[in-house]
GROMACS .gro file of C-alpha atoms in nm:
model
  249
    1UNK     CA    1  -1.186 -13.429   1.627
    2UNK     CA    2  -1.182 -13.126   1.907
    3UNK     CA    3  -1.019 -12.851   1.821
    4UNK     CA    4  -0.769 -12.579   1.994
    5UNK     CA    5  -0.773 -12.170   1.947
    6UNK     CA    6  -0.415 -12.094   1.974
    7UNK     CA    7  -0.358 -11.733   2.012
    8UNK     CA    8  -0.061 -11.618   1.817
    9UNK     CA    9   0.166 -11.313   1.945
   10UNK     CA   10  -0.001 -11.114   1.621
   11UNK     CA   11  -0.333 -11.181   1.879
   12UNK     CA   12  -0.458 -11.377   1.600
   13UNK     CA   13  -0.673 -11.711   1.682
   14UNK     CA   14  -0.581 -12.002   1.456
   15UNK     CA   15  -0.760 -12.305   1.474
   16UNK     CA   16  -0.568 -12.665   1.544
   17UNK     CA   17  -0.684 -13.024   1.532
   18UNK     CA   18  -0.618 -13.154   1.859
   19UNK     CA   19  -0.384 -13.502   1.813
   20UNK     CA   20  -0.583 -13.782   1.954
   21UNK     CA   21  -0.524 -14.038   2.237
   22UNK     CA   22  -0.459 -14.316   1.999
   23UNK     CA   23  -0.209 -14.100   1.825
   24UNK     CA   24  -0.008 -14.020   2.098
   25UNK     CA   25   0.001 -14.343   2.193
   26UNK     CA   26   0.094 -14.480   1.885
   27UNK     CA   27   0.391 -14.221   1.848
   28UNK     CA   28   0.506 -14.333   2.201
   29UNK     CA   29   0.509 -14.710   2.071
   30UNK     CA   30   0.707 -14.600   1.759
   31UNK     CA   31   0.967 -14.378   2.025
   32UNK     CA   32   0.998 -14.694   2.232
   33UNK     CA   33   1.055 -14.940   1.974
   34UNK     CA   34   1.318 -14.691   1.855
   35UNK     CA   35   1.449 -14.688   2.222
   36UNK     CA   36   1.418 -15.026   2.277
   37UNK     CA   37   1.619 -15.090   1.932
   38UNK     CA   38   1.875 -14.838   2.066
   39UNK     CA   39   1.948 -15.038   2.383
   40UNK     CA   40   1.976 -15.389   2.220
   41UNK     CA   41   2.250 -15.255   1.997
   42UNK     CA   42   2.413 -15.074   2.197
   43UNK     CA   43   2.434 -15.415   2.494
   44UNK     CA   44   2.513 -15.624   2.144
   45UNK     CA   45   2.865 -15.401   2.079
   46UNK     CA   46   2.913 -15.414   2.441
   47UNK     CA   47   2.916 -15.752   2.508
   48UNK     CA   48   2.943 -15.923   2.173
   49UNK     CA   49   3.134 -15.706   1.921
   50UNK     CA   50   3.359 -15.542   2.170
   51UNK     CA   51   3.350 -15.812   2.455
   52UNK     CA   52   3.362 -15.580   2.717
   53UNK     CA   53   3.174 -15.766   2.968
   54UNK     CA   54   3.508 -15.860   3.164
   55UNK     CA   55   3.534 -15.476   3.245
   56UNK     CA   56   3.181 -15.566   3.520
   57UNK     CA   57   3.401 -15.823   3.692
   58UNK     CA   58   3.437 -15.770   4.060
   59UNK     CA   59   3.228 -15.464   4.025
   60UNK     CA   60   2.929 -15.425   4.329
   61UNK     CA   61   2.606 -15.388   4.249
   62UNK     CA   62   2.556 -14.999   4.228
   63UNK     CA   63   2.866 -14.982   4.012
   64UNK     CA   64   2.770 -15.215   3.750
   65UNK     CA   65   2.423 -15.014   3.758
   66UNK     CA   66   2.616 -14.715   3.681
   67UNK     CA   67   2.761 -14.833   3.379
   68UNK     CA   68   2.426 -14.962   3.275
   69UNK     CA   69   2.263 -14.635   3.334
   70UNK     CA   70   2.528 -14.474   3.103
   71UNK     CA   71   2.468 -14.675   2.843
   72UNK     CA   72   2.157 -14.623   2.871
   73UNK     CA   73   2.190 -14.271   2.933
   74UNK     CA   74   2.002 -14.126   2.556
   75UNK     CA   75   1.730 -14.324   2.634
   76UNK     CA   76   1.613 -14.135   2.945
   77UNK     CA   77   1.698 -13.790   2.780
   78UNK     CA   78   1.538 -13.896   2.430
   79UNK     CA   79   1.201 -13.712   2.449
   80UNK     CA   80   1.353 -13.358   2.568
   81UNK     CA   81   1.631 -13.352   2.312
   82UNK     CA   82   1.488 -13.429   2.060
   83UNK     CA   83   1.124 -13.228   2.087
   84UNK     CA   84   1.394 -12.983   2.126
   85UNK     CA   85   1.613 -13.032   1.841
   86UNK     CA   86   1.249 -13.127   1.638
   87UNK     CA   87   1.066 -12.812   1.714
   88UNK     CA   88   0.840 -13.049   1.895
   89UNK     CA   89   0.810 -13.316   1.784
   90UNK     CA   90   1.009 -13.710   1.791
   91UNK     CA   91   1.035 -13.961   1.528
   92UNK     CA   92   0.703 -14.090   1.654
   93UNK     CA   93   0.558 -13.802   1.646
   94UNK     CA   94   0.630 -13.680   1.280
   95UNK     CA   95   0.545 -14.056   1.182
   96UNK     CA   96   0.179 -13.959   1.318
   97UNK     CA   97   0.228 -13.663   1.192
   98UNK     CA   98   0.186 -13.419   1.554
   99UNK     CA   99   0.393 -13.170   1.743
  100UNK     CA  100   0.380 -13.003   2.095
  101UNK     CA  101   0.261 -12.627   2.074
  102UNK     CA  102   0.267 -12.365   2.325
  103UNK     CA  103  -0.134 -12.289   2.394
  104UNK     CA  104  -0.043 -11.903   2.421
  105UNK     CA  105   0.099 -11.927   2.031
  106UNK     CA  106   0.436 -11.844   2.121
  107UNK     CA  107   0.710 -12.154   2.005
  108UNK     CA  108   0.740 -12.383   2.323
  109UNK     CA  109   1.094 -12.345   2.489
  110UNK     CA  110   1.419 -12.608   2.618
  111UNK     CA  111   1.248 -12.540   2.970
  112UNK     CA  112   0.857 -12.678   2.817
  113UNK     CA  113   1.018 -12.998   2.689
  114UNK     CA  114   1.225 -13.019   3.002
  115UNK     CA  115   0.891 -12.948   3.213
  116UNK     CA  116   0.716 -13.213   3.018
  117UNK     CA  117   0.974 -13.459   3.030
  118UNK     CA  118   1.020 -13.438   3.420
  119UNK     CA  119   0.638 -13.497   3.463
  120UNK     CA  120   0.728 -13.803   3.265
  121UNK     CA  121   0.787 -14.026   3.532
  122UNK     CA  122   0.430 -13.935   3.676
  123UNK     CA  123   0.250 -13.961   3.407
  124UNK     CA  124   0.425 -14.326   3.295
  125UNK     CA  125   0.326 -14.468   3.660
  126UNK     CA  126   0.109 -14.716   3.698
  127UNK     CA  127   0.161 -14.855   3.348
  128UNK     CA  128   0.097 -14.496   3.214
  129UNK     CA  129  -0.259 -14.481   3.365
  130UNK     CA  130  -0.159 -14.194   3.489
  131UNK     CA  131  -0.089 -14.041   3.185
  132UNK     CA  132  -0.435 -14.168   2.966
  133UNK     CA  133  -0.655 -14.065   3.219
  134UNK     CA  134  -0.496 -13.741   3.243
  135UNK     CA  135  -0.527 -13.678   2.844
  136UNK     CA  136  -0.926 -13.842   2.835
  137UNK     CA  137  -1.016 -13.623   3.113
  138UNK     CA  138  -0.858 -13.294   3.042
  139UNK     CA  139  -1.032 -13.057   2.754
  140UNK     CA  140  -0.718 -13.053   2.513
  141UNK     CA  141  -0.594 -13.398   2.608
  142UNK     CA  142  -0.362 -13.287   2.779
  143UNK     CA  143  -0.096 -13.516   3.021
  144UNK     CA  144  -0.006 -13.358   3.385
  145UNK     CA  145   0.302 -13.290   3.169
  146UNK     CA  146   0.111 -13.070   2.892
  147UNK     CA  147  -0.078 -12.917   3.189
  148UNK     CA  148   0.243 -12.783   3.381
  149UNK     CA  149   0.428 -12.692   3.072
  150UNK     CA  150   0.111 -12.452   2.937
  151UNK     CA  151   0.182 -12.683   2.637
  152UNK     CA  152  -0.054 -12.925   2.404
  153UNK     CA  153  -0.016 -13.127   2.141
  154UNK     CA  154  -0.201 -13.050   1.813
  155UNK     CA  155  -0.199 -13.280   1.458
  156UNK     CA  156  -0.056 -13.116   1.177
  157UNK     CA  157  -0.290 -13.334   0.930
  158UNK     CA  158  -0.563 -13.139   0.727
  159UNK     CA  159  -0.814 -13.299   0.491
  160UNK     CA  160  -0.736 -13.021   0.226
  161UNK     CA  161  -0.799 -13.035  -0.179
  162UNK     CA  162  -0.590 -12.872  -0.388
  163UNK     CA  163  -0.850 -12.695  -0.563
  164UNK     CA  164  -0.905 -12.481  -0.273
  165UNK     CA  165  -0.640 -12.292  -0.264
  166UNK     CA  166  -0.652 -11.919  -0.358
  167UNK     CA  167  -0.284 -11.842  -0.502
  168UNK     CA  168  -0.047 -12.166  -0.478
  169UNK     CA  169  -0.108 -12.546  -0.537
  170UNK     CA  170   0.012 -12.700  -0.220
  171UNK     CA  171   0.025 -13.113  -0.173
  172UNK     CA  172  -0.227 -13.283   0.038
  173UNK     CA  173  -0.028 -13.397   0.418
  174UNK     CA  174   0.137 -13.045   0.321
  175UNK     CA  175   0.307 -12.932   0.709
  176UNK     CA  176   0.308 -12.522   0.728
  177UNK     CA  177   0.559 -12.330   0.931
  178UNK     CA  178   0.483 -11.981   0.981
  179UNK     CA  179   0.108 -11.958   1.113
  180UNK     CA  180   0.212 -11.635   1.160
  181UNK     CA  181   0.088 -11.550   0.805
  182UNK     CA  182  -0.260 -11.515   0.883
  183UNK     CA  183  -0.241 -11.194   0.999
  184UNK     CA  184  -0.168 -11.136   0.622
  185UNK     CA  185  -0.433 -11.031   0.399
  186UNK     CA  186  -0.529 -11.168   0.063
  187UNK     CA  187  -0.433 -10.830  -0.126
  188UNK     CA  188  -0.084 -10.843   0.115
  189UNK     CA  189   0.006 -11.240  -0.049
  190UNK     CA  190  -0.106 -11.128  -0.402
  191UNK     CA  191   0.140 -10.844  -0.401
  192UNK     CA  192   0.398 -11.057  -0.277
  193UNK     CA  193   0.337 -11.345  -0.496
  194UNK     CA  194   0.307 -11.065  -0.844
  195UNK     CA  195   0.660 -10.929  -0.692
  196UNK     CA  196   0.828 -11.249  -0.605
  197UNK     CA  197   0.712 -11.405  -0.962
  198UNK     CA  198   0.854 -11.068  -1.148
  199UNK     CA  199   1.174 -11.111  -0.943
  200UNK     CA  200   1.224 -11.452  -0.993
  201UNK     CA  201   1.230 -11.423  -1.386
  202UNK     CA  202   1.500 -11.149  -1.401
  203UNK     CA  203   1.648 -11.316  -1.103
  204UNK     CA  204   1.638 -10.994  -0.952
  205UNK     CA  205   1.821 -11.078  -0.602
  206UNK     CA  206   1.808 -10.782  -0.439
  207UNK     CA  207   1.413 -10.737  -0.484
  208UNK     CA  208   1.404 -11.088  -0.345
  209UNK     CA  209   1.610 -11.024  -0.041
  210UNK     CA  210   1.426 -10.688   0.056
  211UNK     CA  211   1.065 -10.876  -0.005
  212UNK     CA  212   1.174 -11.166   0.229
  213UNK     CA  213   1.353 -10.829   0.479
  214UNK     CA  214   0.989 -10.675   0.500
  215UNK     CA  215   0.778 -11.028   0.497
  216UNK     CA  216   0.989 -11.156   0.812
  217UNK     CA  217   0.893 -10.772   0.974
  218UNK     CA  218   0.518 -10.796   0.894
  219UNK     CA  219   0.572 -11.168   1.067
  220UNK     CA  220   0.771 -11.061   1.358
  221UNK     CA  221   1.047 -11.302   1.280
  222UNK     CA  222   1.442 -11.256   1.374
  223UNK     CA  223   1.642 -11.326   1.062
  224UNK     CA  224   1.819 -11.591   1.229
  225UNK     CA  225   1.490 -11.792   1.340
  226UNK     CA  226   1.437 -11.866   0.960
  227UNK     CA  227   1.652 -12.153   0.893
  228UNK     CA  228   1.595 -12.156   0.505
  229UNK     CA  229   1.747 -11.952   0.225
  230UNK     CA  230   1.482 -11.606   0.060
  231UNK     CA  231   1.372 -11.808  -0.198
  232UNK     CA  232   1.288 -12.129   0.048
  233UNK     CA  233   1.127 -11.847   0.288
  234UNK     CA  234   0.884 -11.676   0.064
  235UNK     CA  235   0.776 -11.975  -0.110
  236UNK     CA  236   0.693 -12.161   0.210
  237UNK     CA  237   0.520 -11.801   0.308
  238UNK     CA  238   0.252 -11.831   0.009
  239UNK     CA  239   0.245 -12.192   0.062
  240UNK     CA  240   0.176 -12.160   0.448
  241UNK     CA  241  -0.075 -11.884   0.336
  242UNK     CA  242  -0.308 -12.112   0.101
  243UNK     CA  243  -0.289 -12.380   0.402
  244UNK     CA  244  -0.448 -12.129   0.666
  245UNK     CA  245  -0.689 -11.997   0.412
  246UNK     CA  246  -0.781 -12.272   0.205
  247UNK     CA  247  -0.907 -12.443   0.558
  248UNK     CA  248  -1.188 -12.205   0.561
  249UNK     CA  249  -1.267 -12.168   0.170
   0.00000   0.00000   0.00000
């Protein structure tokens, strides 16, 4: 499986499996059985539950397409609201188990997915052919979409064992967040990890808040990008840690 150097903003180069062309293309079947799904219910209360067929009735052509096309209307904007809302990714693609990345490390923006989705329509032409050569052809397998955007998209799976992890048992299929942590050190996540533990048995709060105030400054993170609670955060911090560094043990 070919591989990606993503440089984060700490100018750090992490490693990332590259998601393959069959898993892209399997996510995309899962996405459009979901979408297809979508469009039979939504016809089925239309015209059967609500019987509201009566309403196309002396309606030309271009009208009644209108009201189909609203209908229809999540299905087109599916892939860019949702990589949005998903931090890049669909229900396909966390099925498979892969996301869309920025390639310069920085989290890909509304204006990526919206990039990516507009290239859409070329890169579904011609039965998608478009598309698949694109992705054999390019080095990171990489759509004319991926391409424009500066984007790619990586798989988050990692053949890791347990027993090579340095400070924290984490769970095989185990999905990090913060890649940012490997500009940490080893000494850096065993002082955390001695603190944290101390805190957490005199459920010392305020030691806890200030240790997740200076971890999200060594990171680079705004408080409000870290949708979890202290506790959630640093835990996920020494789990994330293990992932990055048990890859290479």
């Amino acid at each position: 499986m070919s591989q990606i150097a993503i440089n984060t903003s700490q100018n750090v180069n992490i490693n990332f499996n590259i998601a393959s062309v069959g898993e892209r293309m399997l996510a995309f079947i899962i996405d459009l059985l979901i979408k297809v799904a979508y469009v039979v219910i939504v016809f089925y209360l239309f015209f059967n539950i609500f019987d509201l067929g009566y309403l196309l009735t002396g309606l030309d052509q271009w009208s009644v397409m209108a009201v189909y096309i609203v209908l229809t209307f999540p299905v087109y904007i599916y892939p860019v609201v949702l990589e949005s809302l998903m931090e890049g990714q669909t229900p396909g693609k966390k099925l498979m188990k892969i996301r869309v990345v920025k390639i310069d490390g920085y989290q890909a923006s509304f204006g990526d997915y919206l990039i990516r989705w507009m290239f859409r329509l070329i890169d579904t032409s011609a039965a998608g052919v478009i598309g698949l050569i694109s992705m054999i052809v390019s080095k990171n397998n990489q759509r004319l979409g991926d391409i424009a955007s500066g984007t790619a998209v990586i798989s988050l799976k990692n053949n890791i064992n347990i027993s090579h992890t340095i400070l924290e048992n984490i769970n095989e299929g185990y999905v990090p967040s913060f890649p940012q942590v490997i500009a940490l050190s080893d000494n850096d996540m065993r002082i955390i990890k001695d603190n944290y533990t101390k805190a957490l048995k005199v459920d010392d709060r305020q030691i806890i808040s200030k240790l997740s105030e200076k971890i999200r400054g060594i990171l680079k993170l705004e408080a409000d990008s870290v949708k979890m609670t202290e506790r959630q955060f640093i835990n996920v911090v020494i789990k994330d840690y293990n992932y990055y560094t048990g890859k290479d043990n």
